[in-house]
Amino acid sequence: LSSTQTAQLAEDSDFTIYDGGMNLVQALYLNNAVEPLNNVKVRQALCYAANRQEVLDMIADGKGTIIGSSMFPAFGKYYVPALSERYNQDIEKAKELLKEAGYPDGFELTITVPNNYQQHIDTAQVLVEQLKAIGVTAKIQQIEWDSWLSDVYADRKFQSTVVGVDASNMTARALLERFTSTADDNFINYNNAEYDQLFAQAVATYDDAAQTELYKQMEHNLTANAANVYIQDLADLVAVRQGLEGVVFYPIYVLDLSGIHYTA
């Protein structure tokens, strides 16, 4: 639903509005192998420069869920809510980090965005304005989806990009394995020995509690090292008419209609 449709239906007592979440990790994904983004202080500065609530307000009337790492809320036990508070906007802190990294006057940044996803274009536009406050001059490069897949995702020829990443299946491993140093789909070129070690431990254990804790440590690692500027799990608003039951949201962006029925 669009924000206009949502507002209209919210005023209709015959409907209840649910936000099932798109179950995507939307972020400003950073190529960790190119200058100056190969400097962790630069990446942290970008995180501190972003005002994620403002992004939600500007593109979806405040709807959506702010996130702080590569995990979204629908994954329950694996999700770490506290990480969304790790980089609350702090312009002075961001400027200081840039100065320490050797970029006191900022730098130029290209944000490559697939032109068939308006929500990512809109997010990039908000970020461009926010980054000006720390001296980072960002420009948006819109490209066709096929070009994004070949140039950005496969060939990793980019500085930064705004997209939403999901899980190929409903597992925490599917979201986190992609950032191991040898993963074919590690398009941000994240290379962290501790992260690799945590993943190796996670897949080697059959103890669910131990594995869950290891996956959480991997999320902390991504956040601490500012692998990306994590933004949100985008809103996916669904209007349900009163009297209908059986609506279930799953941690993938599909809706199972088989169990929906009218109450007697």
Short mmCIF file of N, CA and C in Angstrom, two decimals, residues 22-174:
data_model
loop_
_atom_site.label_atom_id
_atom_site.label_comp_id
_atom_site.label_asym_id
_atom_site.label_seq_id
_atom_site.Cartn_x
_atom_site.Cartn_y
_atom_site.Cartn_z
N MET A 22 8.98 -5.71 4.98
CA MET A 22 9.39 -6.33 3.71
C MET A 22 10.44 -7.41 3.93
N ASN A 23 10.95 -7.49 5.17
CA ASN A 23 11.97 -8.47 5.50
C ASN A 23 13.18 -8.34 4.57
N LEU A 24 13.64 -7.11 4.50
CA LEU A 24 14.84 -6.76 3.75
C LEU A 24 15.76 -5.94 4.65
N VAL A 25 17.04 -6.10 4.48
CA VAL A 25 18.01 -5.25 5.17
C VAL A 25 18.37 -4.14 4.20
N GLN A 26 17.67 -3.00 4.32
CA GLN A 26 18.03 -1.86 3.48
C GLN A 26 19.19 -1.12 4.12
N ALA A 27 20.19 -0.83 3.31
CA ALA A 27 21.38 -0.14 3.83
C ALA A 27 22.04 0.62 2.70
N LEU A 28 22.89 1.54 3.11
CA LEU A 28 23.86 2.10 2.19
C LEU A 28 25.03 1.13 2.24
N TYR A 29 25.08 0.22 1.27
CA TYR A 29 26.12 -0.81 1.26
C TYR A 29 27.42 -0.20 0.75
N LEU A 30 28.50 -0.48 1.46
CA LEU A 30 29.79 0.16 1.21
C LEU A 30 30.81 -0.84 0.69
N ASN A 31 31.51 -0.47 -0.35
CA ASN A 31 32.58 -1.32 -0.87
C ASN A 31 33.80 -1.14 0.04
N ASN A 32 34.00 -2.10 0.92
CA ASN A 32 35.05 -2.00 1.93
C ASN A 32 36.46 -2.10 1.36
N ALA A 33 36.57 -2.34 0.06
CA ALA A 33 37.90 -2.52 -0.54
C ALA A 33 38.39 -1.28 -1.29
N VAL A 34 37.58 -0.23 -1.38
CA VAL A 34 37.99 0.96 -2.12
C VAL A 34 38.16 2.14 -1.18
N GLU A 35 39.10 3.01 -1.53
CA GLU A 35 39.31 4.23 -0.73
C GLU A 35 38.18 5.21 -0.96
N PRO A 36 37.79 5.96 0.06
CA PRO A 36 38.28 5.90 1.45
C PRO A 36 37.48 4.94 2.33
N LEU A 37 36.61 4.14 1.70
CA LEU A 37 35.72 3.27 2.47
C LEU A 37 36.43 2.05 3.06
N ASN A 38 37.69 1.87 2.72
CA ASN A 38 38.47 0.81 3.35
C ASN A 38 38.98 1.21 4.73
N ASN A 39 38.65 2.43 5.15
CA ASN A 39 39.02 2.94 6.46
C ASN A 39 37.80 2.85 7.38
N VAL A 40 37.91 2.09 8.46
CA VAL A 40 36.76 1.87 9.33
C VAL A 40 36.23 3.17 9.93
N LYS A 41 37.13 4.14 10.17
CA LYS A 41 36.68 5.41 10.75
C LYS A 41 35.82 6.20 9.75
N VAL A 42 36.14 6.07 8.48
CA VAL A 42 35.32 6.71 7.46
C VAL A 42 33.94 6.08 7.43
N ARG A 43 33.89 4.76 7.47
CA ARG A 43 32.61 4.06 7.45
C ARG A 43 31.78 4.41 8.69
N GLN A 44 32.44 4.48 9.83
CA GLN A 44 31.73 4.86 11.06
C GLN A 44 31.21 6.28 10.97
N ALA A 45 31.98 7.17 10.37
CA ALA A 45 31.54 8.55 10.20
C ALA A 45 30.26 8.62 9.38
N LEU A 46 30.20 7.83 8.31
CA LEU A 46 29.00 7.80 7.48
C LEU A 46 27.80 7.31 8.29
N CYS A 47 28.04 6.33 9.16
CA CYS A 47 26.95 5.81 10.01
C CYS A 47 26.45 6.90 10.95
N TYR A 48 27.36 7.63 11.55
CA TYR A 48 26.95 8.69 12.48
C TYR A 48 26.28 9.86 11.77
N ALA A 49 26.56 10.03 10.49
CA ALA A 49 25.98 11.15 9.74
C ALA A 49 24.52 10.91 9.38
N ALA A 50 24.15 9.64 9.30
CA ALA A 50 22.80 9.29 8.84
C ALA A 50 21.77 9.46 9.94
N ASN A 51 20.64 10.03 9.58
CA ASN A 51 19.48 10.11 10.47
C ASN A 51 18.43 9.18 9.88
N ARG A 52 18.36 7.97 10.43
CA ARG A 52 17.52 6.95 9.82
C ARG A 52 16.03 7.21 10.03
N GLN A 53 15.67 7.81 11.15
CA GLN A 53 14.26 8.14 11.35
C GLN A 53 13.80 9.15 10.31
N GLU A 54 14.68 10.07 9.96
CA GLU A 54 14.36 11.05 8.93
C GLU A 54 14.14 10.36 7.59
N VAL A 55 14.92 9.32 7.32
CA VAL A 55 14.72 8.55 6.09
C VAL A 55 13.32 7.95 6.09
N LEU A 56 12.94 7.30 7.20
CA LEU A 56 11.61 6.70 7.29
C LEU A 56 10.53 7.76 7.13
N ASP A 57 10.73 8.90 7.78
CA ASP A 57 9.73 9.97 7.71
C ASP A 57 9.56 10.49 6.30
N MET A 58 10.68 10.60 5.58
CA MET A 58 10.64 11.20 4.26
C MET A 58 10.09 10.26 3.20
N ILE A 59 10.35 8.96 3.32
CA ILE A 59 9.97 8.06 2.24
C ILE A 59 8.73 7.22 2.54
N ALA A 60 8.33 7.13 3.82
CA ALA A 60 7.20 6.24 4.14
C ALA A 60 6.38 6.74 5.32
N ASP A 61 6.31 8.06 5.50
CA ASP A 61 5.52 8.62 6.60
C ASP A 61 5.89 8.02 7.95
N GLY A 62 7.15 7.69 8.14
CA GLY A 62 7.62 7.17 9.41
C GLY A 62 7.46 5.68 9.59
N LYS A 63 6.89 5.01 8.61
CA LYS A 63 6.69 3.56 8.71
C LYS A 63 7.99 2.84 8.39
N GLY A 64 8.13 1.63 8.93
CA GLY A 64 9.34 0.85 8.76
C GLY A 64 9.99 0.62 10.11
N THR A 65 11.04 -0.18 10.15
CA THR A 65 11.75 -0.48 11.40
C THR A 65 13.23 -0.20 11.23
N ILE A 66 13.75 0.71 12.05
CA ILE A 66 15.18 1.01 12.02
C ILE A 66 15.96 -0.21 12.48
N ILE A 67 17.01 -0.54 11.75
CA ILE A 67 17.85 -1.68 12.11
C ILE A 67 19.31 -1.25 12.17
N GLY A 68 20.13 -2.09 12.81
CA GLY A 68 21.52 -1.71 13.00
C GLY A 68 22.54 -2.71 12.53
N SER A 69 22.06 -3.81 11.90
CA SER A 69 22.98 -4.80 11.38
C SER A 69 22.26 -5.64 10.33
N SER A 70 22.92 -6.67 9.85
CA SER A 70 22.34 -7.47 8.76
C SER A 70 21.40 -8.55 9.28
N MET A 71 20.36 -8.10 9.95
CA MET A 71 19.31 -9.00 10.44
C MET A 71 18.06 -8.17 10.62
N PHE A 72 16.91 -8.73 10.26
CA PHE A 72 15.68 -7.97 10.43
C PHE A 72 14.80 -8.62 11.51
N PRO A 73 13.85 -7.87 12.07
CA PRO A 73 13.11 -8.30 13.25
C PRO A 73 12.38 -9.62 13.12
N ALA A 74 11.92 -9.97 11.93
CA ALA A 74 11.13 -11.19 11.76
C ALA A 74 11.92 -12.45 12.09
N PHE A 75 13.24 -12.35 12.15
CA PHE A 75 14.04 -13.52 12.49
C PHE A 75 14.16 -13.74 13.99
N GLY A 76 13.37 -12.98 14.74
CA GLY A 76 13.17 -13.26 16.16
C GLY A 76 14.42 -13.39 16.99
N LYS A 77 14.74 -14.60 17.38
CA LYS A 77 15.81 -14.84 18.36
C LYS A 77 17.18 -14.38 17.86
N TYR A 78 17.35 -14.25 16.56
CA TYR A 78 18.65 -13.82 16.03
C TYR A 78 18.80 -12.31 15.98
N TYR A 79 17.69 -11.61 16.09
CA TYR A 79 17.70 -10.15 15.94
C TYR A 79 18.16 -9.48 17.23
N VAL A 80 19.03 -8.48 17.11
CA VAL A 80 19.57 -7.75 18.27
C VAL A 80 19.08 -6.30 18.20
N PRO A 81 17.98 -5.97 18.87
CA PRO A 81 17.40 -4.63 18.77
C PRO A 81 18.36 -3.51 19.17
N ALA A 82 19.22 -3.78 20.16
CA ALA A 82 20.12 -2.73 20.68
C ALA A 82 21.07 -2.19 19.61
N LEU A 83 21.35 -2.98 18.59
CA LEU A 83 22.29 -2.53 17.56
C LEU A 83 21.73 -1.36 16.76
N SER A 84 20.43 -1.18 16.76
CA SER A 84 19.85 -0.04 16.03
C SER A 84 20.19 1.29 16.70
N GLU A 85 20.68 1.23 17.94
CA GLU A 85 21.04 2.45 18.67
C GLU A 85 22.54 2.74 18.62
N ARG A 86 23.30 1.89 17.95
CA ARG A 86 24.76 2.02 17.97
C ARG A 86 25.23 3.32 17.32
N TYR A 87 24.55 3.72 16.25
CA TYR A 87 24.99 4.92 15.53
C TYR A 87 23.87 5.94 15.42
N ASN A 88 23.36 6.37 16.56
CA ASN A 88 22.42 7.48 16.51
C ASN A 88 23.15 8.70 15.95
N GLN A 89 22.45 9.51 15.19
CA GLN A 89 23.11 10.61 14.49
C GLN A 89 23.91 11.50 15.44
N ASP A 90 25.17 11.73 15.07
CA ASP A 90 26.07 12.57 15.86
C ASP A 90 27.04 13.22 14.87
N ILE A 91 26.68 14.40 14.39
CA ILE A 91 27.44 15.06 13.34
C ILE A 91 28.86 15.40 13.80
N GLU A 92 29.00 15.88 15.02
CA GLU A 92 30.33 16.23 15.51
C GLU A 92 31.23 15.00 15.63
N LYS A 93 30.66 13.90 16.08
CA LYS A 93 31.42 12.65 16.17
C LYS A 93 31.84 12.21 14.77
N ALA A 94 30.95 12.34 13.81
CA ALA A 94 31.27 11.95 12.43
C ALA A 94 32.40 12.80 11.88
N LYS A 95 32.35 14.11 12.13
CA LYS A 95 33.41 15.00 11.64
C LYS A 95 34.74 14.66 12.27
N GLU A 96 34.73 14.34 13.55
CA GLU A 96 35.97 14.00 14.25
C GLU A 96 36.57 12.72 13.68
N LEU A 97 35.73 11.74 13.39
CA LEU A 97 36.22 10.49 12.82
C LEU A 97 36.83 10.72 11.43
N LEU A 98 36.20 11.57 10.64
CA LEU A 98 36.75 11.88 9.32
C LEU A 98 38.11 12.58 9.45
N LYS A 99 38.21 13.46 10.42
CA LYS A 99 39.48 14.16 10.65
C LYS A 99 40.56 13.16 11.04
N GLU A 100 40.23 12.23 11.94
CA GLU A 100 41.19 11.21 12.37
C GLU A 100 41.60 10.31 11.21
N ALA A 101 40.67 10.10 10.28
CA ALA A 101 40.94 9.23 9.14
C ALA A 101 41.72 9.93 8.04
N GLY A 102 41.91 11.26 8.19
CA GLY A 102 42.66 12.00 7.18
C GLY A 102 41.80 12.69 6.14
N TYR A 103 40.52 12.85 6.44
CA TYR A 103 39.60 13.51 5.51
C TYR A 103 38.85 14.64 6.22
N PRO A 104 39.58 15.63 6.73
CA PRO A 104 38.93 16.71 7.49
C PRO A 104 37.95 17.53 6.66
N ASP A 105 38.14 17.54 5.36
CA ASP A 105 37.26 18.31 4.47
C ASP A 105 36.27 17.42 3.74
N GLY A 106 36.16 16.17 4.18
CA GLY A 106 35.23 15.25 3.54
C GLY A 106 35.79 14.66 2.26
N PHE A 107 34.91 14.11 1.44
CA PHE A 107 35.32 13.48 0.18
C PHE A 107 34.09 13.33 -0.70
N GLU A 108 34.31 12.89 -1.93
CA GLU A 108 33.21 12.65 -2.86
C GLU A 108 32.81 11.19 -2.82
N LEU A 109 31.52 10.94 -2.92
CA LEU A 109 30.99 9.57 -2.83
C LEU A 109 29.92 9.37 -3.89
N THR A 110 30.03 8.28 -4.62
CA THR A 110 29.01 7.91 -5.60
C THR A 110 28.11 6.82 -5.02
N ILE A 111 26.82 7.06 -5.05
CA ILE A 111 25.83 6.08 -4.59
C ILE A 111 25.13 5.53 -5.83
N THR A 112 25.43 4.29 -6.16
CA THR A 112 24.83 3.66 -7.33
C THR A 112 23.53 2.97 -6.92
N VAL A 113 22.45 3.28 -7.63
CA VAL A 113 21.14 2.77 -7.24
C VAL A 113 20.42 2.19 -8.46
N PRO A 114 19.83 1.00 -8.34
CA PRO A 114 19.04 0.47 -9.45
C PRO A 114 17.80 1.32 -9.68
N ASN A 115 17.56 1.69 -10.92
CA ASN A 115 16.51 2.68 -11.19
C ASN A 115 15.09 2.12 -11.17
N ASN A 116 14.95 0.82 -10.89
CA ASN A 116 13.60 0.24 -10.83
C ASN A 116 13.08 0.12 -9.40
N TYR A 117 13.80 0.67 -8.43
CA TYR A 117 13.37 0.61 -7.03
C TYR A 117 13.29 2.04 -6.48
N GLN A 118 12.09 2.60 -6.52
CA GLN A 118 11.92 4.00 -6.12
C GLN A 118 12.27 4.21 -4.65
N GLN A 119 11.94 3.22 -3.80
CA GLN A 119 12.21 3.39 -2.37
C GLN A 119 13.71 3.51 -2.09
N HIS A 120 14.53 2.87 -2.89
CA HIS A 120 15.98 2.97 -2.70
C HIS A 120 16.51 4.29 -3.27
N ILE A 121 15.93 4.73 -4.37
CA ILE A 121 16.30 6.05 -4.91
C ILE A 121 15.94 7.14 -3.91
N ASP A 122 14.73 7.04 -3.34
CA ASP A 122 14.30 8.05 -2.36
C ASP A 122 15.21 8.06 -1.14
N THR A 123 15.58 6.87 -0.68
CA THR A 123 16.48 6.78 0.48
C THR A 123 17.83 7.41 0.15
N ALA A 124 18.35 7.13 -1.02
CA ALA A 124 19.63 7.70 -1.43
C ALA A 124 19.57 9.22 -1.47
N GLN A 125 18.45 9.76 -1.93
CA GLN A 125 18.30 11.21 -2.01
C GLN A 125 18.34 11.85 -0.62
N VAL A 126 17.72 11.21 0.35
CA VAL A 126 17.76 11.73 1.72
C VAL A 126 19.19 11.66 2.27
N LEU A 127 19.87 10.56 2.02
CA LEU A 127 21.25 10.40 2.50
C LEU A 127 22.18 11.44 1.90
N VAL A 128 21.99 11.74 0.63
CA VAL A 128 22.83 12.76 -0.02
C VAL A 128 22.76 14.07 0.74
N GLU A 129 21.57 14.46 1.15
CA GLU A 129 21.41 15.72 1.89
C GLU A 129 22.02 15.62 3.27
N GLN A 130 21.87 14.49 3.93
CA GLN A 130 22.40 14.33 5.29
C GLN A 130 23.92 14.34 5.30
N LEU A 131 24.54 13.73 4.29
CA LEU A 131 25.99 13.63 4.26
C LEU A 131 26.67 14.97 4.02
N LYS A 132 25.94 15.93 3.49
CA LYS A 132 26.51 17.26 3.30
C LYS A 132 26.98 17.87 4.62
N ALA A 133 26.31 17.50 5.72
CA ALA A 133 26.63 18.07 7.04
C ALA A 133 28.03 17.71 7.51
N ILE A 134 28.61 16.64 6.96
CA ILE A 134 29.97 16.26 7.38
C ILE A 134 30.97 16.47 6.23
N GLY A 135 30.56 17.19 5.22
CA GLY A 135 31.47 17.51 4.13
C GLY A 135 31.58 16.46 3.05
N VAL A 136 30.73 15.44 3.11
CA VAL A 136 30.76 14.40 2.09
C VAL A 136 29.82 14.80 0.95
N THR A 137 30.38 14.95 -0.23
CA THR A 137 29.59 15.32 -1.40
C THR A 137 29.21 14.05 -2.14
N ALA A 138 27.96 13.65 -1.97
CA ALA A 138 27.49 12.41 -2.59
C ALA A 138 26.65 12.71 -3.82
N LYS A 139 26.79 11.86 -4.81
CA LYS A 139 25.95 11.96 -6.01
C LYS A 139 25.35 10.60 -6.29
N ILE A 140 24.14 10.61 -6.85
CA ILE A 140 23.43 9.38 -7.15
C ILE A 140 23.64 9.00 -8.61
N GLN A 141 24.00 7.77 -8.83
CA GLN A 141 24.13 7.22 -10.17
C GLN A 141 23.06 6.15 -10.34
N GLN A 142 22.05 6.42 -11.14
CA GLN A 142 20.99 5.44 -11.39
C GLN A 142 21.37 4.58 -12.58
N ILE A 143 21.23 3.27 -12.40
CA ILE A 143 21.54 2.34 -13.50
C ILE A 143 20.44 1.30 -13.62
N GLU A 144 20.38 0.63 -14.75
CA GLU A 144 19.42 -0.44 -14.97
C GLU A 144 19.71 -1.61 -14.02
N TRP A 145 18.65 -2.36 -13.71
CA TRP A 145 18.81 -3.48 -12.78
C TRP A 145 19.83 -4.50 -13.28
N ASP A 146 19.78 -4.81 -14.57
CA ASP A 146 20.74 -5.76 -15.12
C ASP A 146 22.18 -5.26 -14.96
N SER A 147 22.36 -3.95 -15.13
CA SER A 147 23.69 -3.37 -14.95
C SER A 147 24.11 -3.41 -13.50
N TRP A 148 23.15 -3.20 -12.60
CA TRP A 148 23.48 -3.28 -11.17
C TRP A 148 23.95 -4.68 -10.83
N LEU A 149 23.24 -5.69 -11.33
CA LEU A 149 23.60 -7.08 -11.04
C LEU A 149 24.99 -7.42 -11.57
N SER A 150 25.32 -6.91 -12.75
CA SER A 150 26.63 -7.24 -13.34
C SER A 150 27.75 -6.38 -12.78
N ASP A 151 27.51 -5.07 -12.74
CA ASP A 151 28.59 -4.15 -12.36
C ASP A 151 28.82 -4.08 -10.86
N VAL A 152 27.74 -3.99 -10.10
CA VAL A 152 27.85 -3.82 -8.65
C VAL A 152 27.94 -5.17 -7.96
N TYR A 153 26.92 -6.00 -8.17
CA TYR A 153 26.83 -7.25 -7.41
C TYR A 153 27.89 -8.27 -7.83
N ALA A 154 28.07 -8.44 -9.12
CA ALA A 154 29.01 -9.47 -9.59
C ALA A 154 30.44 -8.96 -9.67
N ASP A 155 30.64 -7.80 -10.32
CA ASP A 155 31.99 -7.31 -10.53
C ASP A 155 32.50 -6.39 -9.43
N ARG A 156 31.60 -5.94 -8.56
CA ARG A 156 31.96 -5.11 -7.39
C ARG A 156 32.65 -3.81 -7.80
N LYS A 157 32.19 -3.24 -8.90
CA LYS A 157 32.74 -1.98 -9.39
C LYS A 157 31.83 -0.84 -8.95
N PHE A 158 32.00 -0.43 -7.71
CA PHE A 158 31.16 0.63 -7.15
C PHE A 158 31.79 1.14 -5.87
N GLN A 159 31.33 2.30 -5.42
CA GLN A 159 31.72 2.81 -4.10
C GLN A 159 30.67 2.44 -3.06
N SER A 160 29.44 2.82 -3.35
CA SER A 160 28.36 2.53 -2.41
C SER A 160 27.07 2.33 -3.20
N THR A 161 26.10 1.69 -2.57
CA THR A 161 24.82 1.45 -3.24
C THR A 161 23.72 1.31 -2.19
N VAL A 162 22.53 1.76 -2.53
CA VAL A 162 21.38 1.56 -1.65
C VAL A 162 20.48 0.49 -2.27
N VAL A 163 20.35 -0.63 -1.55
CA VAL A 163 19.45 -1.70 -1.96
C VAL A 163 18.93 -2.38 -0.70
N GLY A 164 18.06 -3.35 -0.91
CA GLY A 164 17.59 -4.18 0.20
C GLY A 164 18.03 -5.61 -0.03
N VAL A 165 18.65 -6.21 0.97
CA VAL A 165 19.15 -7.58 0.86
C VAL A 165 18.29 -8.49 1.72
N ASP A 166 17.89 -9.62 1.14
CA ASP A 166 17.07 -10.57 1.90
C ASP A 166 17.82 -11.87 2.09
N ALA A 167 17.13 -12.86 2.63
CA ALA A 167 17.72 -14.18 2.83
C ALA A 167 17.23 -15.11 1.73
N SER A 168 18.13 -15.88 1.16
CA SER A 168 17.75 -16.82 0.11
C SER A 168 16.84 -17.91 0.65
N ASN A 169 16.92 -18.16 1.94
CA ASN A 169 16.00 -19.05 2.63
C ASN A 169 15.82 -18.50 4.04
N MET A 170 14.92 -19.06 4.80
CA MET A 170 14.58 -18.48 6.10
C MET A 170 15.56 -18.91 7.19
N THR A 171 16.84 -18.55 7.02
CA THR A 171 17.85 -18.86 8.02
C THR A 171 18.72 -17.65 8.26
N ALA A 172 19.23 -17.56 9.48
CA ALA A 172 20.18 -16.49 9.81
C ALA A 172 21.45 -16.66 8.99
N ARG A 173 21.81 -17.89 8.74
CA ARG A 173 23.03 -18.15 7.95
C ARG A 173 22.95 -17.50 6.58
N ALA A 174 21.77 -17.52 5.97
CA ALA A 174 21.61 -16.96 4.63
C ALA A 174 21.88 -15.46 4.60
#
